[in-house]
Amino acid sequence: MTLMVYPHFALIIHFLFKLWNQRGELEKMWKYIHKGPIARLALREAKLASGGSDSSVRIWDLQYQACILNLKGCQGVVNMVEYHPTENGIFASGDD
């Protein structure tokens, strides 16, 4: 299980995401976000990227509380997810 705390929200991640606001109130819970444990996370502004043991990278819009993109193409567990530091892009790698 992973706990991520940011200035305006907190997330707990395992097989699901839980999003809390600054007052500690649960705002949203996503079930079945990956078909297995989440291995890696990256955050840029209100976009969260998650890499799972199901070989996929998903991009989540935390403002609208929805998955906006499901990227497939890695083999095995996604072991690295990072946003490009200056461009609108993301890097990810799997066991392949």
mmCIF file of N, CA and C in Angstrom:
data_model
loop_
_atom_site.group_PDB
_atom_site.id
_atom_site.type_symbol
_atom_site.label_atom_id
_atom_site.label_comp_id
_atom_site.label_asym_id
_atom_site.label_seq_id
_atom_site.Cartn_x
_atom_site.Cartn_y
_atom_site.Cartn_z
ATOM 1 N N MET A 1 0.848 -1.166 0.000
ATOM 2 C CA MET A 1 0.000 0.000 0.000
ATOM 3 C C MET A 1 0.898 1.234 0.000
ATOM 4 N N THR A 2 0.498 2.265 -0.719
ATOM 5 C CA THR A 2 1.250 3.505 -0.828
ATOM 6 C C THR A 2 0.382 4.662 -0.363
ATOM 7 N N LEU A 3 0.954 5.564 0.419
ATOM 8 C CA LEU A 3 0.268 6.783 0.838
ATOM 9 C C LEU A 3 1.017 7.953 0.221
ATOM 10 N N MET A 4 0.295 8.812 -0.498
ATOM 11 C CA MET A 4 0.866 10.022 -1.080
ATOM 12 C C MET A 4 0.086 11.205 -0.535
ATOM 13 N N VAL A 5 0.774 12.179 0.033
ATOM 14 C CA VAL A 5 0.124 13.359 0.602
ATOM 15 C C VAL A 5 0.633 14.586 -0.141
ATOM 16 N N TYR A 6 -0.293 15.417 -0.604
ATOM 17 C CA TYR A 6 0.011 16.635 -1.343
ATOM 18 C C TYR A 6 -0.695 17.794 -0.658
ATOM 19 N N PRO A 7 -0.401 19.031 -1.057
ATOM 20 C CA PRO A 7 -1.001 20.182 -0.362
ATOM 21 C C PRO A 7 -2.526 20.188 -0.312
ATOM 22 N N HIS A 8 -3.205 19.682 -1.335
ATOM 23 C CA HIS A 8 -4.667 19.787 -1.375
ATOM 24 C C HIS A 8 -5.390 18.445 -1.284
ATOM 25 N N PHE A 9 -4.639 17.348 -1.241
ATOM 26 C CA PHE A 9 -5.301 16.049 -1.207
ATOM 27 C C PHE A 9 -4.326 14.973 -0.754
ATOM 28 N N ALA A 10 -4.862 13.787 -0.487
ATOM 29 C CA ALA A 10 -4.054 12.621 -0.148
ATOM 30 C C ALA A 10 -4.613 11.427 -0.909
ATOM 31 N N LEU A 11 -3.743 10.487 -1.237
ATOM 32 C CA LEU A 11 -4.148 9.278 -1.933
ATOM 33 C C LEU A 11 -3.624 8.064 -1.188
ATOM 34 N N ILE A 12 -4.413 7.013 -1.119
ATOM 35 C CA ILE A 12 -3.922 5.706 -0.700
ATOM 36 C C ILE A 12 -4.100 4.775 -1.881
ATOM 37 N N ILE A 13 -3.046 4.059 -2.198
ATOM 38 C CA ILE A 13 -3.055 3.248 -3.405
ATOM 39 C C ILE A 13 -2.683 1.811 -3.068
ATOM 40 N N HIS A 14 -3.440 0.873 -3.561
ATOM 41 C CA HIS A 14 -3.098 -0.548 -3.572
ATOM 42 C C HIS A 14 -3.783 -1.119 -4.801
ATOM 43 N N PHE A 15 -4.970 -1.639 -4.658
ATOM 44 C CA PHE A 15 -5.759 -2.045 -5.816
ATOM 45 C C PHE A 15 -6.770 -0.966 -6.173
ATOM 46 N N LEU A 16 -6.828 0.093 -5.379
ATOM 47 C CA LEU A 16 -7.762 1.180 -5.652
ATOM 48 C C LEU A 16 -7.136 2.487 -5.195
ATOM 49 N N PHE A 17 -7.688 3.598 -5.662
ATOM 50 C CA PHE A 17 -7.275 4.932 -5.217
ATOM 51 C C PHE A 17 -8.344 5.466 -4.284
ATOM 52 N N LYS A 18 -7.908 6.150 -3.240
ATOM 53 C CA LYS A 18 -8.817 6.915 -2.400
ATOM 54 C C LYS A 18 -8.291 8.341 -2.364
ATOM 55 N N LEU A 19 -9.170 9.297 -2.607
ATOM 56 C CA LEU A 19 -8.803 10.709 -2.666
ATOM 57 C C LEU A 19 -9.511 11.462 -1.549
ATOM 58 N N TRP A 20 -8.728 12.126 -0.688
ATOM 59 C CA TRP A 20 -9.265 12.937 0.398
ATOM 60 C C TRP A 20 -8.967 14.400 0.149
ATOM 61 N N ASN A 21 -9.827 15.284 0.622
ATOM 62 C CA ASN A 21 -9.561 16.720 0.526
ATOM 63 C C ASN A 21 -8.788 17.169 1.770
ATOM 64 N N GLN A 22 -8.534 18.478 1.880
ATOM 65 C CA GLN A 22 -7.760 19.018 2.997
ATOM 66 C C GLN A 22 -8.455 18.851 4.337
ATOM 67 N N ARG A 23 -9.760 18.712 4.336
ATOM 68 C CA ARG A 23 -10.511 18.539 5.586
ATOM 69 C C ARG A 23 -10.567 17.072 6.032
ATOM 70 N N GLY A 24 -9.951 16.193 5.259
ATOM 71 C CA GLY A 24 -9.946 14.776 5.602
ATOM 72 C C GLY A 24 -11.183 14.036 5.152
ATOM 73 N N GLU A 25 -11.977 14.643 4.291
ATOM 74 C CA GLU A 25 -13.201 14.009 3.787
ATOM 75 C C GLU A 25 -12.890 13.222 2.512
ATOM 76 N N LEU A 26 -13.361 12.002 2.464
ATOM 77 C CA LEU A 26 -13.180 11.181 1.270
ATOM 78 C C LEU A 26 -13.996 11.782 0.132
ATOM 79 N N GLU A 27 -13.328 12.136 -0.965
ATOM 80 C CA GLU A 27 -14.016 12.725 -2.117
ATOM 81 C C GLU A 27 -14.323 11.703 -3.195
ATOM 82 N N LYS A 28 -13.447 10.730 -3.369
ATOM 83 C CA LYS A 28 -13.633 9.795 -4.478
ATOM 84 C C LYS A 28 -12.865 8.520 -4.182
ATOM 85 N N MET A 29 -13.415 7.403 -4.627
ATOM 86 C CA MET A 29 -12.717 6.134 -4.566
ATOM 87 C C MET A 29 -12.873 5.446 -5.910
ATOM 88 N N TRP A 30 -11.755 5.063 -6.494
ATOM 89 C CA TRP A 30 -11.780 4.338 -7.763
ATOM 90 C C TRP A 30 -11.473 2.884 -7.470
ATOM 91 N N LYS A 31 -12.311 1.979 -7.938
ATOM 92 C CA LYS A 31 -12.053 0.550 -7.810
ATOM 93 C C LYS A 31 -11.578 0.022 -9.157
ATOM 94 N N TYR A 32 -10.845 -1.048 -9.113
ATOM 95 C CA TYR A 32 -10.408 -1.743 -10.325
ATOM 96 C C TYR A 32 -9.661 -0.807 -11.277
ATOM 97 N N ILE A 33 -8.720 -0.074 -10.744
ATOM 98 C CA ILE A 33 -7.988 0.868 -11.586
ATOM 99 C C ILE A 33 -6.941 0.168 -12.440
ATOM 100 N N HIS A 34 -6.399 -0.917 -11.940
ATOM 101 C CA HIS A 34 -5.494 -1.793 -12.688
ATOM 102 C C HIS A 34 -5.916 -3.218 -12.373
ATOM 103 N N LYS A 35 -5.474 -4.149 -13.182
ATOM 104 C CA LYS A 35 -5.809 -5.557 -12.957
ATOM 105 C C LYS A 35 -4.758 -6.210 -12.074
ATOM 106 N N GLY A 36 -4.360 -5.538 -11.053
ATOM 107 C CA GLY A 36 -3.350 -6.012 -10.116
ATOM 108 C C GLY A 36 -2.796 -4.816 -9.362
ATOM 109 N N PRO A 37 -1.768 -5.043 -8.547
ATOM 110 C CA PRO A 37 -1.198 -3.944 -7.762
ATOM 111 C C PRO A 37 -0.614 -2.830 -8.629
ATOM 112 N N ILE A 38 -0.588 -1.644 -8.077
ATOM 113 C CA ILE A 38 0.013 -0.486 -8.734
ATOM 114 C C ILE A 38 1.477 -0.448 -8.320
ATOM 115 N N ALA A 39 2.360 -0.363 -9.318
ATOM 116 C CA ALA A 39 3.793 -0.413 -9.039
ATOM 117 C C ALA A 39 4.431 0.963 -8.953
ATOM 118 N N ARG A 40 3.988 1.924 -9.776
ATOM 119 C CA ARG A 40 4.621 3.240 -9.834
ATOM 120 C C ARG A 40 3.589 4.342 -10.016
ATOM 121 N N LEU A 41 3.928 5.542 -9.487
ATOM 122 C CA LEU A 41 3.067 6.715 -9.620
ATOM 123 C C LEU A 41 3.911 7.934 -9.963
ATOM 124 N N ALA A 42 3.309 8.855 -10.712
ATOM 125 C CA ALA A 42 3.936 10.151 -10.989
ATOM 126 C C ALA A 42 2.820 11.187 -11.021
ATOM 127 N N LEU A 43 3.094 12.372 -10.478
ATOM 128 C CA LEU A 43 2.088 13.425 -10.408
ATOM 129 C C LEU A 43 2.613 14.690 -11.064
ATOM 130 N N ARG A 44 1.780 15.299 -11.898
ATOM 131 C CA ARG A 44 2.051 16.624 -12.449
ATOM 132 C C ARG A 44 0.746 17.398 -12.411
ATOM 133 N N GLU A 45 0.732 18.449 -11.601
ATOM 134 C CA GLU A 45 -0.462 19.278 -11.406
ATOM 135 C C GLU A 45 -1.627 18.382 -11.024
ATOM 136 N N ALA A 46 -2.712 18.368 -11.772
ATOM 137 C CA ALA A 46 -3.873 17.545 -11.417
ATOM 138 C C ALA A 46 -3.925 16.246 -12.210
ATOM 139 N N LYS A 47 -2.787 15.832 -12.796
ATOM 140 C CA LYS A 47 -2.727 14.582 -13.562
ATOM 141 C C LYS A 47 -1.829 13.586 -12.849
ATOM 142 N N LEU A 48 -2.381 12.421 -12.538
ATOM 143 C CA LEU A 48 -1.648 11.357 -11.882
ATOM 144 C C LEU A 48 -1.464 10.219 -12.871
ATOM 145 N N ALA A 49 -0.239 9.766 -13.041
ATOM 146 C CA ALA A 49 0.053 8.608 -13.891
ATOM 147 C C ALA A 49 0.315 7.416 -12.985
ATOM 148 N N SER A 50 -0.305 6.291 -13.296
ATOM 149 C CA SER A 50 -0.096 5.074 -12.512
ATOM 150 C C SER A 50 0.369 3.959 -13.436
ATOM 151 N N GLY A 51 1.377 3.251 -12.997
ATOM 152 C CA GLY A 51 1.879 2.086 -13.730
ATOM 153 C C GLY A 51 1.584 0.847 -12.928
ATOM 154 N N GLY A 52 1.001 -0.159 -13.568
ATOM 155 C CA GLY A 52 0.554 -1.332 -12.838
ATOM 156 C C GLY A 52 1.253 -2.613 -13.216
ATOM 157 N N SER A 53 0.949 -3.636 -12.443
ATOM 158 C CA SER A 53 1.468 -4.968 -12.739
ATOM 159 C C SER A 53 0.733 -5.589 -13.922
ATOM 160 N N ASP A 54 -0.269 -4.887 -14.448
ATOM 161 C CA ASP A 54 -1.014 -5.361 -15.614
ATOM 162 C C ASP A 54 -0.430 -4.824 -16.922
ATOM 163 N N SER A 55 0.788 -4.269 -16.882
ATOM 164 C CA SER A 55 1.513 -3.785 -18.069
ATOM 165 C C SER A 55 0.917 -2.524 -18.669
ATOM 166 N N SER A 56 0.100 -1.792 -17.947
ATOM 167 C CA SER A 56 -0.502 -0.583 -18.500
ATOM 168 C C SER A 56 -0.141 0.642 -17.659
ATOM 169 N N VAL A 57 -0.175 1.800 -18.321
ATOM 170 C CA VAL A 57 -0.005 3.087 -17.666
ATOM 171 C C VAL A 57 -1.314 3.842 -17.858
ATOM 172 N N ARG A 58 -1.866 4.328 -16.778
ATOM 173 C CA ARG A 58 -3.125 5.077 -16.858
ATOM 174 C C ARG A 58 -2.898 6.497 -16.371
ATOM 175 N N ILE A 59 -3.545 7.440 -17.048
ATOM 176 C CA ILE A 59 -3.468 8.843 -16.678
ATOM 177 C C ILE A 59 -4.816 9.217 -16.072
ATOM 178 N N TRP A 60 -4.777 9.801 -14.880
ATOM 179 C CA TRP A 60 -5.966 10.158 -14.117
ATOM 180 C C TRP A 60 -6.050 11.660 -13.992
ATOM 181 N N ASP A 61 -7.197 12.214 -14.259
ATOM 182 C CA ASP A 61 -7.449 13.635 -14.039
ATOM 183 C C ASP A 61 -8.088 13.760 -12.660
ATOM 184 N N LEU A 62 -7.331 14.272 -11.703
ATOM 185 C CA LEU A 62 -7.836 14.344 -10.336
ATOM 186 C C LEU A 62 -8.896 15.416 -10.165
ATOM 187 N N GLN A 63 -8.872 16.443 -10.997
ATOM 188 C CA GLN A 63 -9.906 17.481 -10.916
ATOM 189 C C GLN A 63 -11.263 16.912 -11.318
ATOM 190 N N TYR A 64 -11.300 16.141 -12.410
ATOM 191 C CA TYR A 64 -12.556 15.553 -12.887
ATOM 192 C C TYR A 64 -12.771 14.139 -12.366
ATOM 193 N N GLN A 65 -11.803 13.627 -11.622
ATOM 194 C CA GLN A 65 -11.893 12.328 -10.965
ATOM 195 C C GLN A 65 -12.202 11.203 -11.952
ATOM 196 N N ALA A 66 -11.381 11.132 -13.015
ATOM 197 C CA ALA A 66 -11.619 10.116 -14.035
ATOM 198 C C ALA A 66 -10.310 9.700 -14.700
ATOM 199 N N CYS A 67 -10.289 8.472 -15.182
ATOM 200 C CA CYS A 67 -9.182 8.003 -16.014
ATOM 201 C C CYS A 67 -9.391 8.584 -17.408
ATOM 202 N N ILE A 68 -8.390 9.299 -17.925
ATOM 203 C CA ILE A 68 -8.541 9.937 -19.230
ATOM 204 C C ILE A 68 -7.734 9.239 -20.315
ATOM 205 N N LEU A 69 -6.854 8.308 -19.936
ATOM 206 C CA LEU A 69 -6.032 7.629 -20.938
ATOM 207 C C LEU A 69 -5.501 6.325 -20.363
ATOM 208 N N ASN A 70 -5.551 5.255 -21.153
ATOM 209 C CA ASN A 70 -4.996 3.964 -20.771
ATOM 210 C C ASN A 70 -3.971 3.578 -21.830
ATOM 211 N N LEU A 71 -2.705 3.595 -21.459
ATOM 212 C CA LEU A 71 -1.614 3.309 -22.389
ATOM 213 C C LEU A 71 -1.147 1.872 -22.214
ATOM 214 N N LYS A 72 -1.079 1.141 -23.313
ATOM 215 C CA LYS A 72 -0.626 -0.245 -23.275
ATOM 216 C C LYS A 72 0.589 -0.385 -24.187
ATOM 217 N N GLY A 73 1.423 -1.356 -23.918
ATOM 218 C CA GLY A 73 2.581 -1.574 -24.759
ATOM 219 C C GLY A 73 3.780 -2.106 -23.997
ATOM 220 N N CYS A 74 3.776 -1.961 -22.691
ATOM 221 C CA CYS A 74 4.852 -2.530 -21.878
ATOM 222 C C CYS A 74 4.599 -4.025 -21.703
ATOM 223 N N GLN A 75 5.662 -4.739 -21.415
ATOM 224 C CA GLN A 75 5.552 -6.154 -21.060
ATOM 225 C C GLN A 75 5.889 -6.285 -19.587
ATOM 226 N N GLY A 76 5.113 -7.051 -18.855
ATOM 227 C CA GLY A 76 5.375 -7.254 -17.435
ATOM 228 C C GLY A 76 4.973 -6.035 -16.612
ATOM 229 N N VAL A 77 5.527 -5.954 -15.429
ATOM 230 C CA VAL A 77 5.213 -4.884 -14.493
ATOM 231 C C VAL A 77 5.824 -3.572 -14.977
ATOM 232 N N VAL A 78 5.047 -2.496 -14.922
ATOM 233 C CA VAL A 78 5.571 -1.164 -15.222
ATOM 234 C C VAL A 78 6.437 -0.754 -14.042
ATOM 235 N N ASN A 79 7.755 -0.605 -14.281
ATOM 236 C CA ASN A 79 8.666 -0.337 -13.169
ATOM 237 C C ASN A 79 9.176 1.100 -13.127
ATOM 238 N N MET A 80 8.742 1.958 -14.074
ATOM 239 C CA MET A 80 9.128 3.359 -14.050
ATOM 240 C C MET A 80 8.070 4.177 -14.775
ATOM 241 N N VAL A 81 7.617 5.266 -14.147
ATOM 242 C CA VAL A 81 6.689 6.224 -14.747
ATOM 243 C C VAL A 81 7.164 7.610 -14.325
ATOM 244 N N GLU A 82 7.453 8.462 -15.299
ATOM 245 C CA GLU A 82 7.896 9.830 -15.016
ATOM 246 C C GLU A 82 7.352 10.767 -16.086
ATOM 247 N N TYR A 83 6.920 11.942 -15.677
ATOM 248 C CA TYR A 83 6.549 12.978 -16.635
ATOM 249 C C TYR A 83 7.813 13.642 -17.167
ATOM 250 N N HIS A 84 7.795 14.020 -18.433
ATOM 251 C CA HIS A 84 8.908 14.780 -19.005
ATOM 252 C C HIS A 84 9.008 16.098 -18.243
ATOM 253 N N PRO A 85 10.217 16.557 -17.918
ATOM 254 C CA PRO A 85 10.334 17.754 -17.077
ATOM 255 C C PRO A 85 9.848 19.049 -17.722
ATOM 256 N N THR A 86 9.889 19.146 -19.059
ATOM 257 C CA THR A 86 9.483 20.409 -19.696
ATOM 258 C C THR A 86 8.425 20.244 -20.781
ATOM 259 N N GLU A 87 8.286 19.073 -21.336
ATOM 260 C CA GLU A 87 7.331 18.828 -22.427
ATOM 261 C C GLU A 87 6.087 18.126 -21.900
ATOM 262 N N ASN A 88 5.073 18.050 -22.757
ATOM 263 C CA ASN A 88 3.842 17.343 -22.410
ATOM 264 C C ASN A 88 3.983 15.877 -22.827
ATOM 265 N N GLY A 89 4.708 15.100 -22.051
ATOM 266 C CA GLY A 89 4.934 13.707 -22.366
ATOM 267 C C GLY A 89 5.215 12.922 -21.108
ATOM 268 N N ILE A 90 5.212 11.602 -21.265
ATOM 269 C CA ILE A 90 5.467 10.723 -20.120
ATOM 270 C C ILE A 90 6.379 9.590 -20.571
ATOM 271 N N PHE A 91 7.261 9.199 -19.691
ATOM 272 C CA PHE A 91 8.155 8.055 -19.913
ATOM 273 C C PHE A 91 7.685 6.909 -19.041
ATOM 274 N N ALA A 92 7.718 5.701 -19.585
ATOM 275 C CA ALA A 92 7.375 4.518 -18.802
ATOM 276 C C ALA A 92 8.176 3.344 -19.333
ATOM 277 N N SER A 93 8.488 2.417 -18.466
ATOM 278 C CA SER A 93 9.161 1.198 -18.903
ATOM 279 C C SER A 93 8.616 0.021 -18.121
ATOM 280 N N GLY A 94 8.668 -1.121 -18.766
ATOM 281 C CA GLY A 94 8.230 -2.360 -18.140
ATOM 282 C C GLY A 94 9.383 -3.336 -18.064
ATOM 283 N N ASP A 95 9.059 -4.594 -17.850
ATOM 284 C CA ASP A 95 10.084 -5.622 -17.731
ATOM 285 C C ASP A 95 10.669 -6.029 -19.087
ATOM 286 N N ASP A 96 10.145 -5.470 -20.179
ATOM 287 C CA ASP A 96 10.619 -5.878 -21.507
ATOM 288 C C ASP A 96 11.890 -5.214 -21.889
#
